[in-house]
XYZ file of C-alpha atoms in Angstrom:
768
model
C 23.528 -28.110 9.908
C 20.156 -28.563 8.391
C 18.804 -32.143 8.019
C 17.906 -33.464 4.565
C 14.420 -32.709 3.297
C 13.833 -35.361 0.667
C 14.128 -35.176 -3.114
C 12.654 -32.392 -5.225
C 11.845 -34.832 -8.006
C 9.745 -33.300 -10.776
C 8.899 -30.275 -8.684
C 12.059 -28.428 -9.683
C 11.329 -28.920 -13.375
C 7.740 -27.702 -12.893
C 9.099 -24.564 -11.212
C 11.716 -24.053 -13.945
C 9.111 -24.402 -16.726
C 6.745 -22.019 -14.916
C 9.468 -19.345 -14.553
C 10.690 -19.732 -18.159
C 7.154 -19.602 -19.654
C 6.157 -16.643 -17.487
C 9.276 -14.663 -18.394
C 8.695 -15.581 -22.074
C 5.206 -14.123 -21.975
C 6.501 -10.990 -20.231
C 9.275 -10.582 -22.817
C 7.067 -11.218 -25.870
C 4.589 -8.624 -24.562
C 7.573 -6.419 -23.929
C 8.569 -6.649 -27.578
C 5.046 -5.496 -28.487
C 5.573 -2.599 -26.086
C 8.741 -1.559 -27.897
C 6.993 -1.912 -31.279
C 3.808 -0.070 -30.275
C 5.229 2.621 -27.969
C 3.793 6.086 -28.701
C 5.825 7.917 -31.382
C 8.420 10.426 -30.240
C 8.301 12.912 -33.148
C 11.398 14.306 -34.730
C 9.586 17.618 -34.940
C 6.301 19.197 -33.860
C 5.033 21.831 -36.280
C 2.103 24.203 -36.656
C -0.167 24.182 -39.792
C 2.313 26.474 -41.601
C 5.210 24.102 -40.913
C 6.939 26.197 -38.306
C 8.816 24.015 -35.825
C 7.433 24.332 -32.287
C 9.240 21.474 -30.564
C 11.678 18.725 -31.475
C 12.610 15.234 -30.340
C 15.647 16.827 -28.639
C 13.583 19.383 -26.734
C 11.053 16.726 -25.599
C 13.860 14.459 -24.325
C 15.529 17.467 -22.711
C 12.230 18.058 -20.893
C 12.185 14.429 -19.749
C 15.745 14.774 -18.414
C 14.868 17.995 -16.616
C 11.760 16.344 -15.114
C 13.968 13.521 -13.746
C 17.031 15.565 -12.902
C 15.170 18.149 -10.830
C 13.349 15.423 -8.940
C 9.939 16.355 -10.255
C 8.819 12.700 -10.302
C 9.152 12.865 -6.523
C 6.933 15.964 -6.410
C 4.310 15.231 -9.054
C 3.833 12.423 -11.579
C 3.911 11.678 -15.269
C 1.396 9.242 -16.828
C 0.180 8.640 -13.258
C 3.554 7.400 -11.921
C 5.459 9.341 -9.314
C 4.473 11.369 -6.252
C 1.137 12.900 -5.348
C 2.025 16.271 -3.753
C 2.115 18.129 -7.063
C 0.002 17.632 -10.154
C 0.100 14.808 -12.588
C 1.831 16.753 -15.311
C 0.284 14.593 -18.115
C -3.265 15.146 -16.876
C -2.640 18.857 -16.175
C -1.030 19.467 -19.595
C -3.861 17.651 -21.394
C -6.581 19.555 -19.582
C -4.853 22.916 -19.952
C -4.402 22.196 -23.673
C -8.111 21.541 -23.985
C -9.001 24.711 -22.108
C -6.519 26.837 -24.040
C -7.896 25.450 -27.320
C -11.470 26.197 -26.178
C -10.532 29.808 -25.580
C -8.683 30.044 -28.859
C -11.582 28.780 -30.957
C -14.167 30.753 -28.926
C -12.311 33.983 -29.784
C -11.729 32.919 -33.412
C -15.280 31.860 -34.136
C -17.389 34.029 -31.844
C -15.063 36.799 -30.599
C -15.674 35.965 -26.916
C -14.035 33.838 -24.193
C -15.271 30.277 -23.980
C -16.945 30.836 -20.591
C -19.148 33.616 -22.108
C -20.485 31.607 -25.013
C -24.092 30.469 -25.399
C -24.722 26.770 -24.699
C -24.879 25.799 -28.337
C -21.758 27.740 -29.164
C -19.922 26.261 -26.230
C -20.944 22.715 -27.230
C -19.770 23.285 -30.771
C -16.371 24.536 -29.667
C -15.963 21.761 -27.068
C -16.761 19.145 -29.720
C -14.217 20.683 -32.172
C -11.565 20.547 -29.421
C -12.345 16.912 -28.625
C -12.088 15.929 -32.252
C -8.786 17.723 -32.765
C -7.239 16.244 -29.601
C -8.268 12.663 -30.408
C -7.214 12.890 -34.090
C -3.730 11.485 -34.740
C -1.810 13.747 -37.150
C 1.593 12.097 -36.682
C 3.302 11.122 -39.948
C 5.571 8.093 -39.371
C 7.236 8.533 -42.748
C 8.673 11.924 -41.892
C 8.553 11.770 -38.070
C 6.444 14.948 -38.062
C 3.580 15.709 -35.687
C 1.436 18.465 -37.231
C -0.697 20.418 -34.808
C -3.883 22.284 -35.542
C -3.964 26.007 -35.054
C -5.697 25.538 -31.742
C -3.127 23.001 -30.545
C -0.231 25.256 -31.630
C -1.720 28.173 -29.738
C -2.219 25.950 -26.689
C 1.375 24.800 -26.756
C 2.576 28.396 -26.806
C 0.417 29.234 -23.804
C 1.511 26.043 -22.068
C 5.174 27.169 -22.304
C 4.248 30.461 -20.626
C 2.154 28.676 -17.987
C 5.046 26.337 -16.900
C 7.560 29.207 -17.034
C 5.491 31.048 -14.483
C 4.688 27.957 -12.442
C 8.347 27.033 -11.902
C 9.313 30.642 -11.369
C 6.798 31.066 -8.532
C 7.050 27.517 -7.181
C 4.236 25.894 -5.171
C 2.067 28.121 -3.025
C 2.837 26.002 0.080
C 6.609 26.119 -0.570
C 7.032 22.402 -1.205
C 8.340 23.245 -4.646
C 10.829 26.051 -4.000
C 10.553 29.113 -6.329
C 13.099 28.986 -9.105
C 14.121 25.367 -8.422
C 13.921 24.813 -12.151
C 15.763 27.732 -13.838
C 14.583 29.451 -16.906
C 18.048 29.097 -18.379
C 20.543 26.513 -17.162
C 24.325 27.112 -16.901
C 24.852 25.198 -20.167
C 22.472 27.609 -21.963
C 19.543 25.166 -22.216
C 15.999 26.232 -21.297
C 14.620 23.529 -18.981
C 11.283 25.219 -18.341
C 10.480 25.390 -22.041
C 11.681 21.796 -22.479
C 9.482 20.649 -19.606
C 6.447 22.277 -21.273
C 7.284 20.388 -24.514
C 7.614 17.095 -22.619
C 4.304 17.559 -20.682
C 2.513 18.588 -23.842
C 3.801 15.439 -25.651
C 2.617 13.118 -22.890
C -0.786 14.884 -22.948
C -0.942 14.490 -26.709
C -0.272 10.752 -26.635
C -2.848 10.236 -23.904
C -5.585 11.656 -26.136
C -4.495 10.909 -29.726
C -6.027 7.633 -30.930
C -3.774 4.730 -31.877
C -3.814 4.144 -35.608
C -6.746 1.923 -36.439
C -8.192 1.991 -32.888
C -10.836 3.861 -31.066
C -8.726 4.524 -27.983
C -5.554 6.453 -27.268
C -1.975 5.230 -26.722
C -2.744 5.149 -22.997
C -6.101 3.407 -23.323
C -7.828 6.814 -22.872
C -6.134 7.587 -19.539
C -6.418 10.125 -17.886
C -10.160 10.460 -17.486
C -11.014 13.837 -18.972
C -14.241 14.048 -20.976
C -13.354 17.607 -22.256
C -10.320 16.039 -23.985
C -12.364 13.072 -25.253
C -11.001 10.541 -22.737
C -13.409 8.098 -21.145
C -13.060 4.509 -19.881
C -12.623 1.925 -22.671
C -14.604 -1.240 -23.250
C -11.434 -3.297 -22.802
C -10.984 -2.007 -19.238
C -14.488 -3.048 -18.296
C -14.458 -6.420 -20.016
C -11.098 -7.546 -18.687
C -12.020 -6.454 -15.168
C -15.026 -8.807 -15.254
C -12.979 -11.600 -16.819
C -10.264 -11.349 -14.192
C -12.737 -11.609 -11.340
C -14.243 -14.739 -12.840
C -10.837 -16.360 -13.388
C -9.793 -15.456 -9.783
C -12.816 -17.261 -8.370
C -12.185 -20.297 -10.548
C -8.445 -20.315 -9.818
C -8.954 -20.064 -6.083
C -11.278 -23.039 -6.073
C -8.820 -25.141 -8.122
C -5.831 -24.243 -5.965
C -7.647 -24.908 -2.691
C -8.698 -28.317 -4.059
C -5.158 -29.203 -5.135
C -3.652 -28.094 -1.839
C -6.012 -30.173 0.258
C -6.195 -33.124 -2.144
C -2.410 -33.588 -2.268
C -1.568 -32.102 1.152
C 0.647 -29.401 -0.296
C 1.432 -27.526 2.873
C 4.147 -27.821 5.486
C 2.997 -30.206 8.223
C 4.020 -29.432 11.763
C 5.639 -32.177 13.823
C 3.453 -33.788 16.474
C 5.732 -32.699 19.295
C 7.686 -29.495 19.218
C 11.340 -30.215 19.962
C 13.363 -28.139 22.422
C 14.938 -25.412 20.293
C 18.368 -24.483 21.567
C 20.226 -21.252 20.850
C 23.758 -21.488 19.593
C 26.490 -21.159 22.255
C 28.983 -19.655 19.839
C 28.844 -17.774 16.576
C 31.235 -17.600 13.624
C 33.179 -14.444 12.782
C 30.888 -13.730 9.836
C 27.834 -14.213 11.955
C 29.226 -11.733 14.428
C 29.814 -9.284 11.539
C 26.073 -9.378 10.789
C 25.502 -7.448 14.060
C 26.764 -4.245 12.414
C 24.513 -4.913 9.460
C 21.530 -5.084 11.821
C 22.515 -1.736 13.354
C 22.624 -0.228 9.826
C 19.199 -1.787 9.073
C 17.489 -0.130 12.054
C 19.287 3.182 11.591
C 18.165 3.366 7.953
C 14.688 2.265 8.943
C 14.461 5.096 11.449
C 15.742 7.666 8.932
C 13.332 6.437 6.273
C 10.385 6.708 8.653
C 11.375 10.222 9.784
C 11.419 11.256 6.067
C 7.939 9.768 5.739
C 6.693 11.681 8.759
C 8.250 14.902 7.361
C 6.414 14.444 4.030
C 3.118 13.534 5.672
C 3.277 16.747 7.683
C 3.958 18.798 4.566
C 0.665 17.690 3.083
C -1.129 19.462 5.950
C 1.217 22.369 6.687
C 3.847 24.196 4.592
C 6.337 24.459 7.472
C 7.693 21.945 9.875
C 6.541 23.004 13.340
C 7.351 26.633 12.564
C 10.530 25.942 10.575
C 10.555 26.340 6.822
C 12.844 23.520 5.745
C 11.835 23.521 2.072
C 14.761 25.604 0.930
C 17.233 23.007 2.247
C 15.024 19.831 2.191
C 12.462 20.108 -0.564
C 9.576 17.632 -0.625
C 11.083 15.925 -3.671
C 14.396 15.207 -1.912
C 12.600 13.874 1.154
C 10.502 11.559 -0.963
C 13.544 10.338 -2.928
C 15.267 9.523 0.327
C 12.170 7.964 1.761
C 11.750 5.573 -1.171
C 15.462 4.732 -1.567
C 16.001 4.186 2.174
C 13.178 1.642 2.193
C 14.947 -0.381 -0.475
C 18.329 0.041 1.285
C 17.295 -1.111 4.757
C 15.184 -3.998 3.600
C 17.852 -5.207 1.187
C 20.513 -4.903 3.911
C 18.413 -7.129 6.185
C 18.281 -9.688 3.334
C 22.059 -9.476 2.908
C 22.645 -9.956 6.651
C 20.296 -12.977 6.749
C 22.076 -14.633 3.826
C 25.456 -14.051 5.448
C 24.233 -15.449 8.783
C 22.470 -18.530 7.350
C 25.322 -19.698 5.086
C 27.588 -21.111 7.870
C 24.555 -22.327 9.841
C 23.270 -24.400 6.909
C 26.672 -25.400 5.575
C 28.262 -26.213 8.897
C 31.466 -24.382 7.987
C 32.809 -20.923 7.324
C 35.486 -20.229 4.653
C 38.629 -18.571 5.821
C 38.528 -14.779 5.683
C 34.761 -14.682 5.016
C 34.163 -12.194 7.801
C 36.684 -9.711 6.435
C 34.880 -9.758 3.142
C 31.574 -9.229 4.981
C 32.971 -6.137 6.719
C 34.295 -4.882 3.380
C 30.879 -5.392 1.771
C 29.199 -3.411 4.591
C 31.645 -0.537 4.062
C 30.877 -0.574 0.338
C 27.126 -0.487 1.043
C 27.612 2.484 3.394
C 29.513 4.355 0.641
C 26.613 3.653 -1.777
C 23.959 4.759 0.656
C 25.694 7.998 1.708
C 26.899 8.806 -1.779
C 23.564 8.234 -3.466
C 21.538 10.212 -0.952
C 24.006 13.133 -1.187
C 23.963 12.932 -4.951
C 20.138 13.097 -5.022
C 20.188 16.266 -2.867
C 22.895 17.913 -4.987
C 21.101 16.994 -8.187
C 17.672 18.331 -7.199
C 19.180 21.500 -5.745
C 21.026 22.165 -9.012
C 24.487 21.851 -7.411
C 25.709 19.346 -10.014
C 26.552 20.015 -13.608
C 23.632 18.593 -15.639
C 25.898 16.262 -17.571
C 27.007 14.623 -14.330
C 23.616 14.617 -12.621
C 22.440 11.338 -14.189
C 25.694 9.662 -13.209
C 26.325 11.033 -9.722
C 23.109 12.810 -8.748
C 19.961 11.037 -9.592
C 18.396 9.239 -12.532
C 15.090 10.490 -11.262
C 12.818 7.485 -11.985
C 10.684 6.544 -8.994
C 12.447 3.745 -6.979
C 15.477 4.163 -9.207
C 16.355 7.691 -8.133
C 20.041 6.995 -7.362
C 22.638 8.030 -9.914
C 23.889 5.429 -12.379
C 27.355 5.232 -10.712
C 25.736 4.385 -7.400
C 23.395 1.954 -9.093
C 26.372 0.173 -10.605
C 28.168 0.062 -7.283
C 25.079 -1.319 -5.561
C 24.804 -3.971 -8.320
C 28.468 -4.845 -7.713
C 27.785 -5.069 -3.967
C 24.927 -7.491 -4.567
C 27.213 -9.618 -6.806
C 29.803 -9.713 -4.021
C 27.117 -10.700 -1.541
C 26.015 -13.490 -3.863
C 29.647 -14.703 -4.078
C 29.888 -14.695 -0.273
C 26.603 -16.620 0.098
C 27.796 -19.191 -2.490
C 31.194 -19.435 -0.780
C 29.506 -20.061 2.563
C 26.969 -22.576 1.169
C 29.413 -24.508 -0.992
C 29.875 -27.500 1.356
C 26.176 -27.526 2.149
C 25.354 -27.627 -1.574
C 27.674 -30.534 -2.151
C 26.288 -32.407 0.801
C 22.657 -31.879 -0.176
C 23.185 -33.526 -3.578
C 19.664 -32.700 -4.817
C 19.946 -29.645 -7.024
C 16.412 -28.749 -6.160
C 16.840 -29.008 -2.384
C 16.304 -26.162 0.084
C 19.965 -25.147 0.143
C 20.037 -24.922 -3.638
C 16.780 -22.974 -3.617
C 18.366 -20.489 -1.231
C 21.200 -19.963 -3.691
C 18.828 -19.725 -6.685
C 16.622 -17.159 -4.992
C 19.773 -15.128 -4.065
C 20.806 -15.243 -7.747
C 17.314 -13.983 -8.701
C 17.654 -11.024 -6.314
C 20.856 -9.977 -8.018
C 19.783 -10.599 -11.617
C 16.425 -8.814 -11.533
C 17.893 -5.723 -9.908
C 20.037 -5.454 -13.033
C 16.955 -4.811 -15.124
C 17.147 -1.159 -14.069
C 20.406 -0.867 -16.034
C 18.358 -1.129 -19.264
C 17.179 2.454 -18.771
C 19.195 5.231 -20.367
C 18.842 9.055 -20.117
C 17.156 9.170 -23.550
C 14.933 6.129 -22.993
C 11.324 6.508 -24.165
C 9.112 6.926 -21.070
C 7.053 3.851 -22.019
C 10.158 1.679 -22.423
C 11.774 3.039 -19.246
C 8.649 2.253 -17.323
C 8.620 -1.302 -18.709
C 12.045 -1.997 -17.214
C 11.482 0.054 -14.103
C 8.685 -2.262 -13.020
C 10.971 -5.226 -13.526
C 12.865 -3.874 -10.602
C 9.932 -2.728 -8.490
C 7.583 -5.637 -9.110
C 9.790 -8.582 -10.149
C 12.689 -7.718 -7.867
C 10.839 -6.553 -4.775
C 7.460 -8.226 -5.097
C 8.777 -11.232 -7.004
C 12.132 -12.525 -5.950
C 12.072 -10.935 -2.499
C 8.902 -13.106 -2.026
C 10.716 -16.212 -3.374
C 13.633 -15.527 -1.008
C 11.126 -15.143 1.823
C 9.484 -18.512 1.220
C 12.821 -20.318 0.964
C 14.338 -18.669 4.094
C 11.296 -19.434 6.202
C 11.366 -23.042 4.997
C 15.047 -23.260 5.964
C 14.333 -21.792 9.394
C 11.413 -24.103 10.121
C 13.302 -27.159 8.940
C 16.430 -26.239 10.799
C 14.489 -25.891 14.066
C 12.738 -29.229 13.471
C 9.287 -27.659 13.631
C 7.856 -29.153 10.381
C 7.885 -32.598 8.863
C 10.846 -32.846 6.550
C 9.014 -34.823 3.871
C 6.341 -32.076 3.557
C 8.644 -29.141 3.200
C 9.829 -29.363 -0.451
C 6.515 -30.048 -2.025
C 4.894 -27.197 0.011
C 7.706 -24.778 -0.965
C 7.552 -25.701 -4.651
C 3.762 -25.468 -4.763
C 3.903 -21.996 -3.273
C 6.700 -20.830 -5.503
C 4.965 -22.116 -8.675
C 1.841 -20.201 -7.709
C 3.808 -17.038 -6.925
C 5.771 -16.992 -10.112
C 2.981 -18.244 -12.394
C 0.838 -15.272 -11.365
C 3.363 -12.666 -10.250
C 5.688 -12.524 -13.247
C 3.056 -11.782 -15.887
C 1.033 -9.931 -13.228
C 3.612 -7.215 -13.632
C 1.462 -6.127 -16.553
C -1.017 -4.293 -14.309
C 1.581 -1.503 -14.019
C 1.492 -1.061 -17.814
C -2.226 -0.345 -18.332
C -1.951 3.326 -19.017
C 1.753 4.135 -19.758
C 1.650 3.794 -23.554
C 1.872 0.045 -23.956
C -0.438 -2.002 -26.154
C -3.974 -2.960 -24.991
C -2.627 -6.482 -24.548
C -1.474 -5.408 -21.075
C -5.098 -4.914 -19.950
C -5.727 -8.595 -20.576
C -2.473 -9.995 -19.205
C -2.217 -7.614 -16.273
C -5.771 -7.895 -15.093
C -6.006 -11.686 -15.272
C -2.604 -12.534 -13.756
C -2.631 -9.824 -11.160
C -6.000 -11.139 -9.991
C -4.426 -14.643 -9.778
C -1.651 -13.122 -7.626
C -4.231 -12.932 -4.862
C -4.616 -16.698 -4.797
C -1.233 -17.616 -3.182
C -1.674 -14.627 -0.882
C -5.018 -15.968 0.237
C -3.357 -19.214 1.209
C -1.107 -17.227 3.520
C -3.904 -17.029 6.082
C -3.566 -20.798 6.418
C 0.202 -20.388 6.783
C -0.313 -17.709 9.455
C -2.646 -20.038 11.352
C -0.039 -22.856 11.178
C 2.725 -20.571 12.424
C 0.435 -19.348 15.291
C -0.157 -23.003 16.314
C 3.534 -23.706 16.253
C 4.108 -20.660 18.445
C 1.439 -21.726 20.930
C 2.786 -25.287 21.069
C 6.388 -24.165 21.529
C 5.618 -22.631 24.931
C 7.260 -19.781 26.840
C 10.770 -21.187 26.479
C 10.732 -20.927 22.650
C 13.506 -18.413 21.792
C 12.144 -17.112 18.497
C 8.732 -15.857 19.596
C 9.442 -12.369 18.241
C 10.396 -13.740 14.786
C 7.281 -15.873 14.628
C 4.986 -13.026 15.633
C 6.347 -10.926 12.799
C 6.061 -13.819 10.385
C 2.385 -14.154 11.322
C 1.968 -10.414 10.815
C 3.735 -10.675 7.415
C 1.237 -13.352 6.265
C -1.721 -11.200 7.355
C -0.292 -8.020 5.802
C 0.414 -9.938 2.615
C -3.260 -10.949 2.405
C -4.518 -7.477 3.347
C -1.998 -5.177 1.689
C -0.833 -7.079 -1.361
C -4.008 -9.188 -1.741
C -7.094 -7.197 -0.804
C -5.832 -3.703 -1.409
C -3.946 -4.839 -4.516
C -6.996 -6.557 -5.945
C -9.040 -3.427 -5.190
C -6.917 -1.145 -7.394
C -5.676 -3.601 -10.080
C -9.015 -4.113 -11.871
C -8.583 -1.999 -14.994
C -12.006 -0.346 -14.650
C -11.084 0.795 -11.124
C -7.439 1.507 -11.890
C -8.511 3.776 -14.779
C -9.939 6.289 -12.250
C -7.674 5.398 -9.299
C -4.314 5.379 -11.041
C -2.091 8.051 -9.484
C -4.287 8.610 -6.380
C -3.667 7.890 -2.724
C -5.120 4.439 -3.003
C -1.881 3.412 -4.765
C 0.406 4.338 -1.743
C -2.213 2.758 0.499
C -1.497 -0.524 -1.216
C 2.239 0.347 -1.359
C 2.573 0.955 2.381
C 0.661 -2.118 3.393
C 2.581 -4.350 0.950
C 6.096 -2.881 1.158
C 6.190 -2.023 4.855
C 3.756 -4.619 6.115
C 5.195 -7.495 4.132
C 8.815 -6.935 3.123
C 9.550 -4.465 5.880
C 8.173 -6.630 8.660
C 9.737 -9.721 7.145
C 13.085 -7.892 7.338
C 12.355 -7.229 11.002
C 11.497 -10.869 11.555
C 14.784 -11.905 10.042
C 16.617 -9.243 11.992
C 15.186 -10.596 15.227
C 16.153 -14.182 14.272
C 19.741 -13.225 13.576
C 19.949 -10.982 16.572
C 18.487 -13.636 18.940
C 21.253 -15.951 17.869
C 24.215 -13.631 18.092
C 23.513 -11.896 21.471
C 23.825 -13.381 24.901
C 20.577 -14.287 26.701
C 21.003 -11.568 29.377
C 20.924 -8.863 26.674
C 17.661 -10.035 25.147
C 14.335 -8.368 26.047
C 10.994 -9.822 25.013
C 9.330 -6.718 26.304
C 11.152 -4.587 23.763
C 10.319 -7.083 21.064
C 6.590 -7.082 22.011
C 6.545 -3.276 22.190
C 8.138 -2.983 18.765
C 5.702 -5.562 17.321
C 2.604 -3.763 18.527
C 4.019 -0.291 17.839
C 4.882 -1.098 14.214
C 1.646 -2.942 13.414
C -0.713 -0.494 15.137
C 1.166 2.455 13.655
C 1.028 1.093 10.110
C -2.611 0.081 10.309
C -3.390 3.527 11.732
C -1.720 5.251 8.811
C -3.808 3.253 6.414
C -7.232 3.399 8.117
C -6.995 6.956 9.458
C -5.370 8.722 6.539
C -4.252 6.870 3.425
C -7.362 4.822 2.666
C -10.027 7.451 3.382
C -8.090 10.176 1.506
C -7.680 7.694 -1.361
C -11.383 7.039 -1.576
C -12.132 10.776 -1.461
C -9.661 11.355 -4.271
C -11.135 8.475 -6.292
C -14.619 10.054 -5.862
C -13.297 13.393 -7.007
C -11.638 11.851 -10.068
C -14.835 10.163 -11.087
C -17.054 13.237 -10.536
C -14.793 16.002 -11.779
C -12.175 14.388 -14.008
C -8.805 13.013 -12.923
C -6.999 16.331 -13.147
C -9.247 17.809 -10.434
C -8.261 15.057 -7.977
C -4.633 16.228 -8.233
C -5.283 19.951 -7.795
C -3.753 21.636 -4.667
C -7.289 22.607 -3.649
C -8.149 18.917 -3.004
C -5.778 18.889 -0.017
C -7.362 22.059 1.386
C -10.804 20.481 1.749
C -11.709 20.447 5.491
C -12.228 16.690 5.715
C -8.983 16.014 3.848
C -6.999 18.401 6.045
C -8.354 16.713 9.159
C -7.381 13.241 7.929
C -3.902 14.517 7.044
C -3.425 16.128 10.454
C -4.513 12.915 12.205
C -1.679 11.100 10.479
C 0.697 12.378 13.202
C -0.811 9.917 15.710
C -0.015 6.642 13.927
C 3.270 8.057 12.621
C 4.365 8.777 16.208
C 3.349 5.335 17.376
C 5.196 3.714 14.473
C 8.425 5.538 15.215
C 8.397 5.965 18.998
C 6.895 2.613 20.002
C 7.923 0.576 16.975
C 11.328 1.551 15.663
C 13.046 3.014 18.789
C 12.562 -0.116 20.923
C 14.039 -2.129 18.042
C 17.005 0.251 17.837
C 17.504 -0.058 21.635
C 17.422 -3.844 21.416
C 20.027 -3.895 18.644
C 22.386 -1.428 20.363
C 22.175 -3.312 23.627
C 22.662 -6.615 21.931
C 25.804 -5.467 20.146
C 27.423 -4.856 23.486
C 26.792 -8.428 24.568
C 27.617 -10.684 21.668
C 28.185 -14.448 21.991
C 31.747 -15.872 21.866
C 33.217 -16.483 18.464
C 34.321 -19.897 17.247
C 34.386 -21.619 13.910
C 32.015 -24.589 13.492
C 33.300 -27.598 15.318
C 35.657 -25.573 17.511
C 35.337 -24.875 21.171
C 35.769 -21.292 22.296
C 38.767 -20.679 24.415
C 38.540 -19.197 27.883
C 39.332 -15.805 26.323
C 36.684 -16.237 23.681
C 33.978 -14.103 25.363
C 36.394 -11.166 25.752
C 37.713 -11.708 22.267
C 34.190 -11.734 20.874
C 33.280 -8.499 22.636
C 36.274 -6.744 21.147
C 36.593 -8.602 17.846
C 36.904 -6.365 14.793
C 37.607 -9.019 12.164
């Protein structure tokens, strides 16, 4: 049982007010996003009134884009994968070029490239004016194109028909993956061209009454009239100033009121449990699933990294059976699955440890939940493959195949089942904590915070259910980032803080009276900045300019609590040094220290680098984004999952099955491997791509030719070294440790019971 930690007093109300106000700001700005989303026309017509595209054909294109996994090959409005083009930027630039050729022939009888300088300038200016002019009529829902735009749309349909017929030159987009005519008689290639044209149109057409487009002039393409806006520059400067001021104020408050966890003067002898409960024993299988999914996810990452530098996989052409888009879907989904499973296992393990009891039959429900999670994982991964490969009827693809949105690829049925699994997990956690909650009394105590953070994990994942097949791309992206940012980067972070506080308190390593105020101070900072900071994902996706202000200021403030983590890392390092060689949780603490450092570097420094609107305008949709993503998701939440895994595993296995050598090898393998990926490949390629976007326009940075540049190819090839270290020296030792540990589990007994003489044998063969 965990000792009491004092009373939360006014802290809990301060945290509640912070959360409510932050969500209120996010929701009010969200209402503005609904109201000011770019129009989805009922019909697109030429100057004579002939219908060229309709609302239905544009939405059919969006569904084809998602259903065939194209968001895991290329991107739309900068969001998605980076192997293929950004279809918005490509469509916009092709439209501009096709219009230039059309008017060059119409006015001068020659191709645009053969015009004199003055003629070329006149045509280019005409094209810019037509692209930036907004001819949408809200009264009739009609978008009227100029003659040049209408001709460009016709050529765009032909272009994408040929592009999807031939596939990518390197084979990563298999030829004919998107059919010209689907079994239901629809024409997905034509619909895709309509969808891409529409996103290109809204990125250049000026908002009514404004001098910038619906996407704040993104992507950067001077030929289409898109350049960086004044708002992007101004709010970048303001956010830096507020960050400096906020950091000074927070550091003052922390030191003035001693708002950090204070270590005890003498580290107590930390004892491992002699027995474990049936549910705690069940978590062993969860840990095996965690490491297995971690390994599979990393293998998919290595496979994709290799495809950037070579079309085949060591002489084998796997693209016909494992296209790049499927591998990336799996890579992203598996990351969520294995990290979330580690969270689930930790919650199940901690409940009886904190509460001091285990409800009858809890372990059977834990095994049932694990089986349900396995069904969701296998079913959703299989559905994604079947959907992308065209093996599912289109009307079932969204339900059983894949929804297609990045990080929400899994089909809606699997999403609902995963949501149900999280609800069951929450019920199990509450069931296990019930006595501890009653004993704690204080509704703002650590045990209650553990329950509240678990509720947040379940609730914010449900935001993804707001997205429907016909959702406007801007609205879908609004809710999608509730899951990615608020769920993963928000409430996973809250859960992290609370779990670490519970661990440190339970081991008697920190002063009890300092714990609650330090936890609440950190949570208030995280939520005050992080919730509204979600806005930096909405800069260029069709939302109002308001997001430039909110996103830039609050995402800059997100760095403040992350900066304080360096102090937390130092404190944890001191605890580890003082605990001595006999301290049983050295591996967990090493990874916690690494998490704090990766949080500062990955989420803080790299996040700050790309979140300034003036930088993000050119960087959005380049390799600098996955640089931040790998450092933050893998380095923070991934390594935290490993830390929690080691804590649980250390408690449930017998001492003779434990190996600090394997733990140390895994620690250095994972950290060196991840840092190598970033410094050798991701970061330098990202800077080269950023430079290309600034010098040649964003669309040029996403051309296949960029990856054939000699320096880029070299950096991509070198990625094999850190990838191999990460997998062979990082994950495999961890897998070996878990497999060996599961063969030597501690005896099972309920709290307060003594294991019988047969307990060790019973524990080894126990199946619940």
